[in-house]
């Protein structure tokens, strides 16, 4: 069947049946239910189920058109995804080695550790890798909506698979879940947490009776917050329990070299340009996004990636970030 514009095309009975068959194939392959497809295709559930069974008394061609648009979108998305270069999942660098050591320290002893630093220096990447490769490690990411005590507890409960709904029982449920596991709780983006939420995290660590470690990960403000308030009553118990403080503002030159090498880049001009990008706000993350876009631009031209594509990509990326 040739590609058609569904909204202004009248489908024959044979074409409608072909769309049904293709839809059924995608549902089997992707595990979609009829309700899923109805929602994704923008068709009322009752209308779609009747059309899919072949019993719909209304305009079957119109419904087929909506489903055809959805199916075409899936194909285009897969084609676009196949052209996007894969980012190395984890690249070991001097900085990630240090971050992993802090995580291991907090996990094994167990202790409380702080990992703080600028954006894009692979803090989260290291935490994700550690969680992937170790048992009983739970990584919870905070945001402005979870900055308070209850919001933080809800995030932890979700990661831990706890279904307790009562706000007054959440903390105890979390403690029961981690107690005796010899595990590790990692709280990423911890700079969002309030004083009370940070103290609640410390309380969970204390009540687990030395059987779970705690790592607070965030930008430099989380460390400044703890360091500046460490002698105050609200922070004293937490500050005094911190065993390792790992802080770093910018990526190291060796970090840049390791990541550039992982992308298979050897041209000196490209290396110099990418290192300059990595020294800007966004650091290694900005450099990675630039390389992704540069590779996509090169693929679009059917040419090998070059300094031209990297410069074009950085111009587009920096403009969008501005």
PDB file of C-alpha atoms in Angstrom:
ATOM      1  CA  UNK A   1       0.000   0.000   0.000  1.00  0.00           C
ATOM      2  CA  UNK A   2       1.435   3.379  -0.974  1.00  0.00           C
ATOM      3  CA  UNK A   3       1.863   5.993   1.721  1.00  0.00           C
ATOM      4  CA  UNK A   4      -1.295   8.109   1.897  1.00  0.00           C
ATOM      5  CA  UNK A   5      -2.412  11.185   3.754  1.00  0.00           C
ATOM      6  CA  UNK A   6      -5.037   9.656   5.985  1.00  0.00           C
ATOM      7  CA  UNK A   7      -7.176  12.709   6.621  1.00  0.00           C
ATOM      8  CA  UNK A   8      -8.010  13.332   2.951  1.00  0.00           C
ATOM      9  CA  UNK A   9      -7.874   9.792   1.566  1.00  0.00           C
ATOM     10  CA  UNK A  10     -10.709   7.328   1.181  1.00  0.00           C
ATOM     11  CA  UNK A  11      -9.460   3.826   1.904  1.00  0.00           C
ATOM     12  CA  UNK A  12     -10.801   0.788   0.109  1.00  0.00           C
ATOM     13  CA  UNK A  13     -12.022  -2.208   2.079  1.00  0.00           C
ATOM     14  CA  UNK A  14      -8.826  -4.035   1.148  1.00  0.00           C
ATOM     15  CA  UNK A  15      -6.656  -1.156   2.374  1.00  0.00           C
ATOM     16  CA  UNK A  16      -8.608  -0.913   5.643  1.00  0.00           C
ATOM     17  CA  UNK A  17      -8.048  -4.619   6.234  1.00  0.00           C
ATOM     18  CA  UNK A  18      -4.349  -4.148   5.520  1.00  0.00           C
ATOM     19  CA  UNK A  19      -4.187  -1.349   8.118  1.00  0.00           C
ATOM     20  CA  UNK A  20      -5.951  -3.591  10.651  1.00  0.00           C
ATOM     21  CA  UNK A  21      -3.426  -6.353  10.039  1.00  0.00           C
ATOM     22  CA  UNK A  22      -0.482  -3.966  10.391  1.00  0.00           C
ATOM     23  CA  UNK A  23      -2.018  -2.561  13.578  1.00  0.00           C
ATOM     24  CA  UNK A  24      -2.430  -6.082  14.996  1.00  0.00           C
ATOM     25  CA  UNK A  25       1.208  -6.834  14.193  1.00  0.00           C
ATOM     26  CA  UNK A  26       2.431  -3.739  16.000  1.00  0.00           C
ATOM     27  CA  UNK A  27       0.205  -4.545  18.999  1.00  0.00           C
ATOM     28  CA  UNK A  28       1.675  -8.046  19.226  1.00  0.00           C
ATOM     29  CA  UNK A  29       5.254  -6.810  18.827  1.00  0.00           C
ATOM     30  CA  UNK A  30       5.001  -3.918  21.270  1.00  0.00           C
ATOM     31  CA  UNK A  31       2.522  -5.380  23.771  1.00  0.00           C
ATOM     32  CA  UNK A  32      -0.064  -2.648  23.170  1.00  0.00           C
ATOM     33  CA  UNK A  33      -3.665  -3.195  24.234  1.00  0.00           C
ATOM     34  CA  UNK A  34      -6.625  -1.895  22.240  1.00  0.00           C
ATOM     35  CA  UNK A  35      -7.003   0.846  24.838  1.00  0.00           C
ATOM     36  CA  UNK A  36      -3.366   1.848  24.284  1.00  0.00           C
ATOM     37  CA  UNK A  37      -3.773   2.101  20.518  1.00  0.00           C
ATOM     38  CA  UNK A  38      -7.045   4.016  20.813  1.00  0.00           C
ATOM     39  CA  UNK A  39      -5.340   6.567  23.050  1.00  0.00           C
ATOM     40  CA  UNK A  40      -2.190   6.840  20.923  1.00  0.00           C
ATOM     41  CA  UNK A  41      -4.133   7.117  17.655  1.00  0.00           C
ATOM     42  CA  UNK A  42      -6.585   9.632  19.095  1.00  0.00           C
ATOM     43  CA  UNK A  43      -9.658   7.465  18.483  1.00  0.00           C
ATOM     44  CA  UNK A  44     -12.459   6.878  20.989  1.00  0.00           C
ATOM     45  CA  UNK A  45     -12.001   3.497  22.646  1.00  0.00           C
ATOM     46  CA  UNK A  46     -15.469   2.189  21.692  1.00  0.00           C
ATOM     47  CA  UNK A  47     -14.986   3.329  18.111  1.00  0.00           C
ATOM     48  CA  UNK A  48     -11.569   1.725  17.810  1.00  0.00           C
ATOM     49  CA  UNK A  49     -12.624  -1.644  19.271  1.00  0.00           C
ATOM     50  CA  UNK A  50     -15.535  -1.847  16.836  1.00  0.00           C
ATOM     51  CA  UNK A  51     -13.318  -0.864  13.897  1.00  0.00           C
ATOM     52  CA  UNK A  52     -10.616  -3.337  14.934  1.00  0.00           C
ATOM     53  CA  UNK A  53     -13.147  -6.194  15.098  1.00  0.00           C
ATOM     54  CA  UNK A  54     -14.707  -5.147  11.799  1.00  0.00           C
ATOM     55  CA  UNK A  55     -18.097  -4.436  13.379  1.00  0.00           C
ATOM     56  CA  UNK A  56     -18.019  -0.618  13.400  1.00  0.00           C
ATOM     57  CA  UNK A  57     -21.071   0.799  11.610  1.00  0.00           C
ATOM     58  CA  UNK A  58     -19.618   4.278  11.175  1.00  0.00           C
ATOM     59  CA  UNK A  59     -16.988   5.710   8.817  1.00  0.00           C
ATOM     60  CA  UNK A  60     -14.393   2.920   8.818  1.00  0.00           C
ATOM     61  CA  UNK A  61     -12.199   4.784   6.340  1.00  0.00           C
ATOM     62  CA  UNK A  62     -11.865   7.754   8.692  1.00  0.00           C
ATOM     63  CA  UNK A  63     -10.838   5.520  11.621  1.00  0.00           C
ATOM     64  CA  UNK A  64      -8.405   3.656   9.368  1.00  0.00           C
ATOM     65  CA  UNK A  65      -6.917   7.026   8.448  1.00  0.00           C
ATOM     66  CA  UNK A  66      -6.257   7.929  12.076  1.00  0.00           C
ATOM     67  CA  UNK A  67      -4.686   4.526  12.753  1.00  0.00           C
ATOM     68  CA  UNK A  68      -2.625   4.822   9.566  1.00  0.00           C
ATOM     69  CA  UNK A  69      -1.216   8.173  10.711  1.00  0.00           C
ATOM     70  CA  UNK A  70      -0.216   6.584  14.036  1.00  0.00           C
ATOM     71  CA  UNK A  71       1.417   3.601  12.311  1.00  0.00           C
ATOM     72  CA  UNK A  72       3.306   5.894   9.925  1.00  0.00           C
ATOM     73  CA  UNK A  73       4.545   7.918  12.889  1.00  0.00           C
ATOM     74  CA  UNK A  74       5.949   4.767  14.519  1.00  0.00           C
ATOM     75  CA  UNK A  75       7.858   3.885  11.354  1.00  0.00           C
ATOM     76  CA  UNK A  76       9.272   7.399  10.964  1.00  0.00           C
ATOM     77  CA  UNK A  77      10.292   7.490  14.603  1.00  0.00           C
ATOM     78  CA  UNK A  78      12.146   4.188  14.309  1.00  0.00           C
ATOM     79  CA  UNK A  79      13.920   5.369  11.184  1.00  0.00           C
ATOM     80  CA  UNK A  80      14.973   8.602  12.891  1.00  0.00           C
ATOM     81  CA  UNK A  81      16.136   6.699  15.981  1.00  0.00           C
ATOM     82  CA  UNK A  82      18.300   4.413  13.857  1.00  0.00           C
ATOM     83  CA  UNK A  83      20.156   7.465  12.524  1.00  0.00           C
ATOM     84  CA  UNK A  84      20.868   8.927  15.952  1.00  0.00           C
ATOM     85  CA  UNK A  85      24.296   7.811  17.211  1.00  0.00           C
ATOM     86  CA  UNK A  86      24.390   5.867  20.454  1.00  0.00           C
ATOM     87  CA  UNK A  87      26.044   7.649  23.358  1.00  0.00           C
ATOM     88  CA  UNK A  88      28.545   5.515  25.288  1.00  0.00           C
ATOM     89  CA  UNK A  89      26.534   4.316  28.309  1.00  0.00           C
ATOM     90  CA  UNK A  90      29.403   4.660  30.734  1.00  0.00           C
ATOM     91  CA  UNK A  91      32.946   5.885  30.201  1.00  0.00           C
ATOM     92  CA  UNK A  92      35.403   5.466  33.032  1.00  0.00           C
ATOM     93  CA  UNK A  93      37.251   8.707  33.739  1.00  0.00           C
ATOM     94  CA  UNK A  94      39.385   9.910  36.649  1.00  0.00           C
ATOM     95  CA  UNK A  95      36.347  11.770  38.007  1.00  0.00           C
ATOM     96  CA  UNK A  96      33.925   8.854  37.732  1.00  0.00           C
ATOM     97  CA  UNK A  97      36.504   6.624  39.449  1.00  0.00           C
ATOM     98  CA  UNK A  98      36.555   9.078  42.351  1.00  0.00           C
ATOM     99  CA  UNK A  99      32.759   9.293  42.455  1.00  0.00           C
ATOM    100  CA  UNK A 100      32.479   5.497  42.379  1.00  0.00           C
ATOM    101  CA  UNK A 101      34.961   5.243  45.247  1.00  0.00           C
ATOM    102  CA  UNK A 102      32.829   7.583  47.361  1.00  0.00           C
ATOM    103  CA  UNK A 103      29.735   5.516  46.553  1.00  0.00           C
ATOM    104  CA  UNK A 104      31.519   2.289  47.438  1.00  0.00           C
ATOM    105  CA  UNK A 105      32.795   3.774  50.708  1.00  0.00           C
ATOM    106  CA  UNK A 106      29.286   4.789  51.760  1.00  0.00           C
ATOM    107  CA  UNK A 107      27.900   1.418  50.684  1.00  0.00           C
ATOM    108  CA  UNK A 108      30.428  -0.908  52.296  1.00  0.00           C
ATOM    109  CA  UNK A 109      30.979   0.735  55.678  1.00  0.00           C
ATOM    110  CA  UNK A 110      28.085   2.003  55.551  1.00  0.00           C
ATOM    111  CA  UNK A 111      28.453   5.792  55.874  1.00  0.00           C
ATOM    112  CA  UNK A 112      27.050   9.084  54.644  1.00  0.00           C
ATOM    113  CA  UNK A 113      28.872  10.664  51.700  1.00  0.00           C
ATOM    114  CA  UNK A 114      28.515  13.862  49.699  1.00  0.00           C
ATOM    115  CA  UNK A 115      29.259  14.136  45.965  1.00  0.00           C
ATOM    116  CA  UNK A 116      28.963  17.736  44.835  1.00  0.00           C
ATOM    117  CA  UNK A 117      30.067  19.610  41.754  1.00  0.00           C
ATOM    118  CA  UNK A 118      29.273  21.506  38.603  1.00  0.00           C
ATOM    119  CA  UNK A 119      26.783  20.385  35.989  1.00  0.00           C
ATOM    120  CA  UNK A 120      27.877  17.873  33.393  1.00  0.00           C
ATOM    121  CA  UNK A 121      30.866  16.289  35.146  1.00  0.00           C
ATOM    122  CA  UNK A 122      29.326  12.766  35.175  1.00  0.00           C
ATOM    123  CA  UNK A 123      28.072  12.611  38.769  1.00  0.00           C
ATOM    124  CA  UNK A 124      24.730  11.131  37.761  1.00  0.00           C
ATOM    125  CA  UNK A 125      26.362   8.845  35.187  1.00  0.00           C
ATOM    126  CA  UNK A 126      28.578   7.366  37.906  1.00  0.00           C
ATOM    127  CA  UNK A 127      25.606   6.908  40.247  1.00  0.00           C
ATOM    128  CA  UNK A 128      23.576   5.158  37.540  1.00  0.00           C
ATOM    129  CA  UNK A 129      26.473   2.846  36.742  1.00  0.00           C
ATOM    130  CA  UNK A 130      26.971   2.004  40.409  1.00  0.00           C
ATOM    131  CA  UNK A 131      23.258   1.250  40.811  1.00  0.00           C
ATOM    132  CA  UNK A 132      23.306  -0.976  37.707  1.00  0.00           C
ATOM    133  CA  UNK A 133      26.259  -3.018  38.895  1.00  0.00           C
ATOM    134  CA  UNK A 134      25.470  -3.470  42.600  1.00  0.00           C
ATOM    135  CA  UNK A 135      22.653  -5.084  44.545  1.00  0.00           C
ATOM    136  CA  UNK A 136      20.372  -3.196  46.919  1.00  0.00           C
ATOM    137  CA  UNK A 137      21.297   0.232  45.574  1.00  0.00           C
ATOM    138  CA  UNK A 138      18.426   2.681  45.180  1.00  0.00           C
ATOM    139  CA  UNK A 139      18.820   5.888  43.185  1.00  0.00           C
ATOM    140  CA  UNK A 140      16.165   8.544  43.765  1.00  0.00           C
ATOM    141  CA  UNK A 141      16.231  11.847  41.895  1.00  0.00           C
ATOM    142  CA  UNK A 142      14.776  14.947  43.503  1.00  0.00           C
ATOM    143  CA  UNK A 143      13.284  18.027  41.842  1.00  0.00           C
ATOM    144  CA  UNK A 144      11.601  21.230  43.062  1.00  0.00           C
ATOM    145  CA  UNK A 145       8.302  19.367  43.550  1.00  0.00           C
ATOM    146  CA  UNK A 146       9.919  16.883  45.948  1.00  0.00           C
ATOM    147  CA  UNK A 147      12.004  19.341  47.956  1.00  0.00           C
ATOM    148  CA  UNK A 148      10.019  18.912  51.175  1.00  0.00           C
ATOM    149  CA  UNK A 149      10.083  15.980  53.576  1.00  0.00           C
ATOM    150  CA  UNK A 150       6.906  14.336  52.254  1.00  0.00           C
ATOM    151  CA  UNK A 151       7.923  14.795  48.624  1.00  0.00           C
ATOM    152  CA  UNK A 152      11.302  13.223  49.260  1.00  0.00           C
ATOM    153  CA  UNK A 153       9.732  10.283  51.113  1.00  0.00           C
ATOM    154  CA  UNK A 154       7.338   9.689  48.219  1.00  0.00           C
ATOM    155  CA  UNK A 155      10.254   9.567  45.774  1.00  0.00           C
ATOM    156  CA  UNK A 156      12.112   7.103  47.984  1.00  0.00           C
ATOM    157  CA  UNK A 157       9.004   4.982  48.465  1.00  0.00           C
ATOM    158  CA  UNK A 158       8.490   4.718  44.705  1.00  0.00           C
ATOM    159  CA  UNK A 159      12.087   3.643  44.084  1.00  0.00           C
ATOM    160  CA  UNK A 160      11.885   1.120  46.920  1.00  0.00           C
ATOM    161  CA  UNK A 161       8.580  -0.312  45.704  1.00  0.00           C
ATOM    162  CA  UNK A 162       6.697   0.759  48.835  1.00  0.00           C
ATOM    163  CA  UNK A 163       2.940   1.248  48.452  1.00  0.00           C
ATOM    164  CA  UNK A 164       2.292   2.855  51.843  1.00  0.00           C
ATOM    165  CA  UNK A 165       0.109   5.954  51.364  1.00  0.00           C
ATOM    166  CA  UNK A 166      -0.131   7.351  54.884  1.00  0.00           C
ATOM    167  CA  UNK A 167       2.219  10.352  55.271  1.00  0.00           C
ATOM    168  CA  UNK A 168       2.779   9.507  58.922  1.00  0.00           C
ATOM    169  CA  UNK A 169       3.831   5.920  58.159  1.00  0.00           C
ATOM    170  CA  UNK A 170       6.003   6.489  55.089  1.00  0.00           C
ATOM    171  CA  UNK A 171       9.249   7.014  56.969  1.00  0.00           C
ATOM    172  CA  UNK A 172       8.811   3.865  59.061  1.00  0.00           C
ATOM    173  CA  UNK A 173       7.926   1.840  55.964  1.00  0.00           C
ATOM    174  CA  UNK A 174      11.108   3.021  54.248  1.00  0.00           C
ATOM    175  CA  UNK A 175      13.224   2.152  57.278  1.00  0.00           C
ATOM    176  CA  UNK A 176      11.683  -1.341  57.444  1.00  0.00           C
ATOM    177  CA  UNK A 177      12.423  -1.849  53.755  1.00  0.00           C
ATOM    178  CA  UNK A 178      16.124  -0.911  53.909  1.00  0.00           C
ATOM    179  CA  UNK A 179      16.943  -2.162  57.398  1.00  0.00           C
ATOM    180  CA  UNK A 180      19.324  -5.095  57.271  1.00  0.00           C
ATOM    181  CA  UNK A 181      19.856  -4.939  53.486  1.00  0.00           C
ATOM    182  CA  UNK A 182      23.460  -3.695  53.555  1.00  0.00           C
ATOM    183  CA  UNK A 183      22.252  -1.425  50.804  1.00  0.00           C
ATOM    184  CA  UNK A 184      22.793   2.136  49.642  1.00  0.00           C
ATOM    185  CA  UNK A 185      20.387   5.031  49.153  1.00  0.00           C
ATOM    186  CA  UNK A 186      21.571   7.605  46.608  1.00  0.00           C
ATOM    187  CA  UNK A 187      19.700  10.902  46.507  1.00  0.00           C
ATOM    188  CA  UNK A 188      20.539  12.794  43.327  1.00  0.00           C
ATOM    189  CA  UNK A 189      19.791  16.508  42.798  1.00  0.00           C
ATOM    190  CA  UNK A 190      19.908  16.851  46.584  1.00  0.00           C
ATOM    191  CA  UNK A 191      20.356  20.619  46.317  1.00  0.00           C
ATOM    192  CA  UNK A 192      16.569  20.830  45.978  1.00  0.00           C
ATOM    193  CA  UNK A 193      15.958  19.408  49.472  1.00  0.00           C
ATOM    194  CA  UNK A 194      14.986  21.566  52.409  1.00  0.00           C
ATOM    195  CA  UNK A 195      16.749  21.417  55.769  1.00  0.00           C
ATOM    196  CA  UNK A 196      13.938  19.258  57.153  1.00  0.00           C
ATOM    197  CA  UNK A 197      14.108  16.846  54.201  1.00  0.00           C
ATOM    198  CA  UNK A 198      17.866  16.451  54.539  1.00  0.00           C
ATOM    199  CA  UNK A 199      17.441  15.734  58.247  1.00  0.00           C
ATOM    200  CA  UNK A 200      14.740  13.161  57.431  1.00  0.00           C
ATOM    201  CA  UNK A 201      17.198  11.381  55.124  1.00  0.00           C
ATOM    202  CA  UNK A 202      19.728  11.367  57.948  1.00  0.00           C
ATOM    203  CA  UNK A 203      17.067   9.959  60.297  1.00  0.00           C
ATOM    204  CA  UNK A 204      16.389   7.043  57.907  1.00  0.00           C
ATOM    205  CA  UNK A 205      20.107   6.307  57.847  1.00  0.00           C
ATOM    206  CA  UNK A 206      20.288   6.378  61.655  1.00  0.00           C
ATOM    207  CA  UNK A 207      17.210   4.226  62.195  1.00  0.00           C
ATOM    208  CA  UNK A 208      18.458   1.565  59.772  1.00  0.00           C
ATOM    209  CA  UNK A 209      21.081   0.860  62.482  1.00  0.00           C
ATOM    210  CA  UNK A 210      24.159   0.945  60.321  1.00  0.00           C
ATOM    211  CA  UNK A 211      22.861  -1.416  57.639  1.00  0.00           C
ATOM    212  CA  UNK A 212      22.348   1.089  54.820  1.00  0.00           C
ATOM    213  CA  UNK A 213      24.554   3.858  53.443  1.00  0.00           C
ATOM    214  CA  UNK A 214      23.430   7.270  52.220  1.00  0.00           C
ATOM    215  CA  UNK A 215      24.911   9.448  49.476  1.00  0.00           C
ATOM    216  CA  UNK A 216      23.734  12.980  48.739  1.00  0.00           C
ATOM    217  CA  UNK A 217      24.573  14.068  45.199  1.00  0.00           C
ATOM    218  CA  UNK A 218      24.057  17.522  43.756  1.00  0.00           C
ATOM    219  CA  UNK A 219      25.535  20.744  42.503  1.00  0.00           C
ATOM    220  CA  UNK A 220      27.943  22.811  44.521  1.00  0.00           C
ATOM    221  CA  UNK A 221      25.173  24.494  46.500  1.00  0.00           C
ATOM    222  CA  UNK A 222      24.319  21.268  48.332  1.00  0.00           C
ATOM    223  CA  UNK A 223      27.836  21.124  49.770  1.00  0.00           C
ATOM    224  CA  UNK A 224      27.864  24.871  50.517  1.00  0.00           C
ATOM    225  CA  UNK A 225      24.539  24.426  52.302  1.00  0.00           C
ATOM    226  CA  UNK A 226      25.875  21.643  54.494  1.00  0.00           C
ATOM    227  CA  UNK A 227      29.273  23.229  55.067  1.00  0.00           C
ATOM    228  CA  UNK A 228      27.835  26.646  55.895  1.00  0.00           C
ATOM    229  CA  UNK A 229      25.171  25.293  58.221  1.00  0.00           C
ATOM    230  CA  UNK A 230      27.115  22.381  59.627  1.00  0.00           C
ATOM    231  CA  UNK A 231      27.521  23.877  63.060  1.00  0.00           C
ATOM    232  CA  UNK A 232      23.866  24.909  63.378  1.00  0.00           C
ATOM    233  CA  UNK A 233      21.458  22.743  65.298  1.00  0.00           C
ATOM    234  CA  UNK A 234      19.405  21.836  62.235  1.00  0.00           C
ATOM    235  CA  UNK A 235      22.420  20.427  60.413  1.00  0.00           C
ATOM    236  CA  UNK A 236      24.692  19.299  63.218  1.00  0.00           C
ATOM    237  CA  UNK A 237      23.579  15.655  63.315  1.00  0.00           C
ATOM    238  CA  UNK A 238      23.862  15.278  59.548  1.00  0.00           C
ATOM    239  CA  UNK A 239      27.113  17.216  59.170  1.00  0.00           C
ATOM    240  CA  UNK A 240      28.852  15.239  61.893  1.00  0.00           C
ATOM    241  CA  UNK A 241      27.974  11.939  60.198  1.00  0.00           C
ATOM    242  CA  UNK A 242      29.442  12.741  56.771  1.00  0.00           C
ATOM    243  CA  UNK A 243      32.344  10.384  56.178  1.00  0.00           C
ATOM    244  CA  UNK A 244      33.441  11.430  52.667  1.00  0.00           C
ATOM    245  CA  UNK A 245      33.135  14.771  50.905  1.00  0.00           C
ATOM    246  CA  UNK A 246      33.833  14.578  47.175  1.00  0.00           C
ATOM    247  CA  UNK A 247      33.665  17.975  45.476  1.00  0.00           C
ATOM    248  CA  UNK A 248      34.661  19.079  41.983  1.00  0.00           C
ATOM    249  CA  UNK A 249      33.681  22.199  40.052  1.00  0.00           C
ATOM    250  CA  UNK A 250      34.711  21.361  36.485  1.00  0.00           C
ATOM    251  CA  UNK A 251      35.719  18.273  34.498  1.00  0.00           C
ATOM    252  CA  UNK A 252      39.378  17.340  34.403  1.00  0.00           C
ATOM    253  CA  UNK A 253      41.345  17.363  31.158  1.00  0.00           C
ATOM    254  CA  UNK A 254      41.716  13.583  31.507  1.00  0.00           C
ATOM    255  CA  UNK A 255      37.914  13.256  31.691  1.00  0.00           C
ATOM    256  CA  UNK A 256      37.561  15.096  28.392  1.00  0.00           C
ATOM    257  CA  UNK A 257      40.212  12.938  26.720  1.00  0.00           C
ATOM    258  CA  UNK A 258      38.588   9.699  27.903  1.00  0.00           C
ATOM    259  CA  UNK A 259      35.151  10.675  26.598  1.00  0.00           C
ATOM    260  CA  UNK A 260      36.508  11.976  23.286  1.00  0.00           C
ATOM    261  CA  UNK A 261      38.427   8.724  22.820  1.00  0.00           C
ATOM    262  CA  UNK A 262      35.245   6.742  23.532  1.00  0.00           C
ATOM    263  CA  UNK A 263      33.651   8.485  20.544  1.00  0.00           C
ATOM    264  CA  UNK A 264      36.570   7.368  18.385  1.00  0.00           C
ATOM    265  CA  UNK A 265      37.766  10.903  17.664  1.00  0.00           C
ATOM    266  CA  UNK A 266      41.439  11.282  16.787  1.00  0.00           C
ATOM    267  CA  UNK A 267      41.612  14.475  14.686  1.00  0.00           C
ATOM    268  CA  UNK A 268      43.563  17.116  16.610  1.00  0.00           C
ATOM    269  CA  UNK A 269      41.394  20.040  15.492  1.00  0.00           C
ATOM    270  CA  UNK A 270      38.222  18.227  16.578  1.00  0.00           C
ATOM    271  CA  UNK A 271      39.783  17.326  19.928  1.00  0.00           C
ATOM    272  CA  UNK A 272      40.819  20.935  20.603  1.00  0.00           C
ATOM    273  CA  UNK A 273      37.365  22.230  19.707  1.00  0.00           C
ATOM    274  CA  UNK A 274      35.573  19.625  21.836  1.00  0.00           C
ATOM    275  CA  UNK A 275      37.780  20.358  24.844  1.00  0.00           C
ATOM    276  CA  UNK A 276      36.882  24.035  24.513  1.00  0.00           C
ATOM    277  CA  UNK A 277      33.190  23.062  24.578  1.00  0.00           C
ATOM    278  CA  UNK A 278      33.739  20.869  27.649  1.00  0.00           C
ATOM    279  CA  UNK A 279      35.164  23.845  29.531  1.00  0.00           C
ATOM    280  CA  UNK A 280      31.947  25.812  29.041  1.00  0.00           C
ATOM    281  CA  UNK A 281      28.806  25.558  31.226  1.00  0.00           C
ATOM    282  CA  UNK A 282      27.309  22.110  30.714  1.00  0.00           C
ATOM    283  CA  UNK A 283      30.795  20.578  30.544  1.00  0.00           C
ATOM    284  CA  UNK A 284      30.917  16.956  29.359  1.00  0.00           C
ATOM    285  CA  UNK A 285      27.140  16.810  28.922  1.00  0.00           C
ATOM    286  CA  UNK A 286      27.245  19.730  26.510  1.00  0.00           C
ATOM    287  CA  UNK A 287      30.091  18.121  24.608  1.00  0.00           C
ATOM    288  CA  UNK A 288      28.179  14.833  24.324  1.00  0.00           C
ATOM    289  CA  UNK A 289      25.024  16.532  23.041  1.00  0.00           C
ATOM    290  CA  UNK A 290      27.129  18.414  20.509  1.00  0.00           C
ATOM    291  CA  UNK A 291      28.673  15.158  19.261  1.00  0.00           C
ATOM    292  CA  UNK A 292      25.257  13.530  18.969  1.00  0.00           C
ATOM    293  CA  UNK A 293      23.945  16.378  16.857  1.00  0.00           C
ATOM    294  CA  UNK A 294      27.153  16.556  14.787  1.00  0.00           C
ATOM    295  CA  UNK A 295      26.885  12.852  14.000  1.00  0.00           C
ATOM    296  CA  UNK A 296      23.236  13.277  13.007  1.00  0.00           C
ATOM    297  CA  UNK A 297      24.100  16.192  10.705  1.00  0.00           C
ATOM    298  CA  UNK A 298      26.868  14.145   9.106  1.00  0.00           C
ATOM    299  CA  UNK A 299      24.528  11.179   8.611  1.00  0.00           C
ATOM    300  CA  UNK A 300      22.032  13.486   6.931  1.00  0.00           C
ATOM    301  CA  UNK A 301      24.704  14.478   4.426  1.00  0.00           C
ATOM    302  CA  UNK A 302      25.879  10.923   3.989  1.00  0.00           C
ATOM    303  CA  UNK A 303      29.365  12.015   5.015  1.00  0.00           C
ATOM    304  CA  UNK A 304      31.799  11.177   7.827  1.00  0.00           C
ATOM    305  CA  UNK A 305      31.542  13.445  10.855  1.00  0.00           C
ATOM    306  CA  UNK A 306      34.050  16.299  10.657  1.00  0.00           C
ATOM    307  CA  UNK A 307      34.991  19.527  12.400  1.00  0.00           C
ATOM    308  CA  UNK A 308      32.469  21.277  10.139  1.00  0.00           C
ATOM    309  CA  UNK A 309      29.619  19.221  11.587  1.00  0.00           C
ATOM    310  CA  UNK A 310      30.870  19.683  15.159  1.00  0.00           C
ATOM    311  CA  UNK A 311      30.980  23.475  14.736  1.00  0.00           C
ATOM    312  CA  UNK A 312      27.522  23.501  13.142  1.00  0.00           C
ATOM    313  CA  UNK A 313      26.178  21.349  15.970  1.00  0.00           C
ATOM    314  CA  UNK A 314      27.679  23.535  18.676  1.00  0.00           C
ATOM    315  CA  UNK A 315      26.200  26.654  17.060  1.00  0.00           C
ATOM    316  CA  UNK A 316      22.763  25.052  17.046  1.00  0.00           C
ATOM    317  CA  UNK A 317      23.143  23.639  20.572  1.00  0.00           C
ATOM    318  CA  UNK A 318      24.482  26.821  22.139  1.00  0.00           C
ATOM    319  CA  UNK A 319      21.789  28.891  20.428  1.00  0.00           C
ATOM    320  CA  UNK A 320      19.033  26.606  21.729  1.00  0.00           C
ATOM    321  CA  UNK A 321      20.543  26.676  25.212  1.00  0.00           C
ATOM    322  CA  UNK A 322      20.792  30.465  25.259  1.00  0.00           C
TER     323      UNK A 322
END
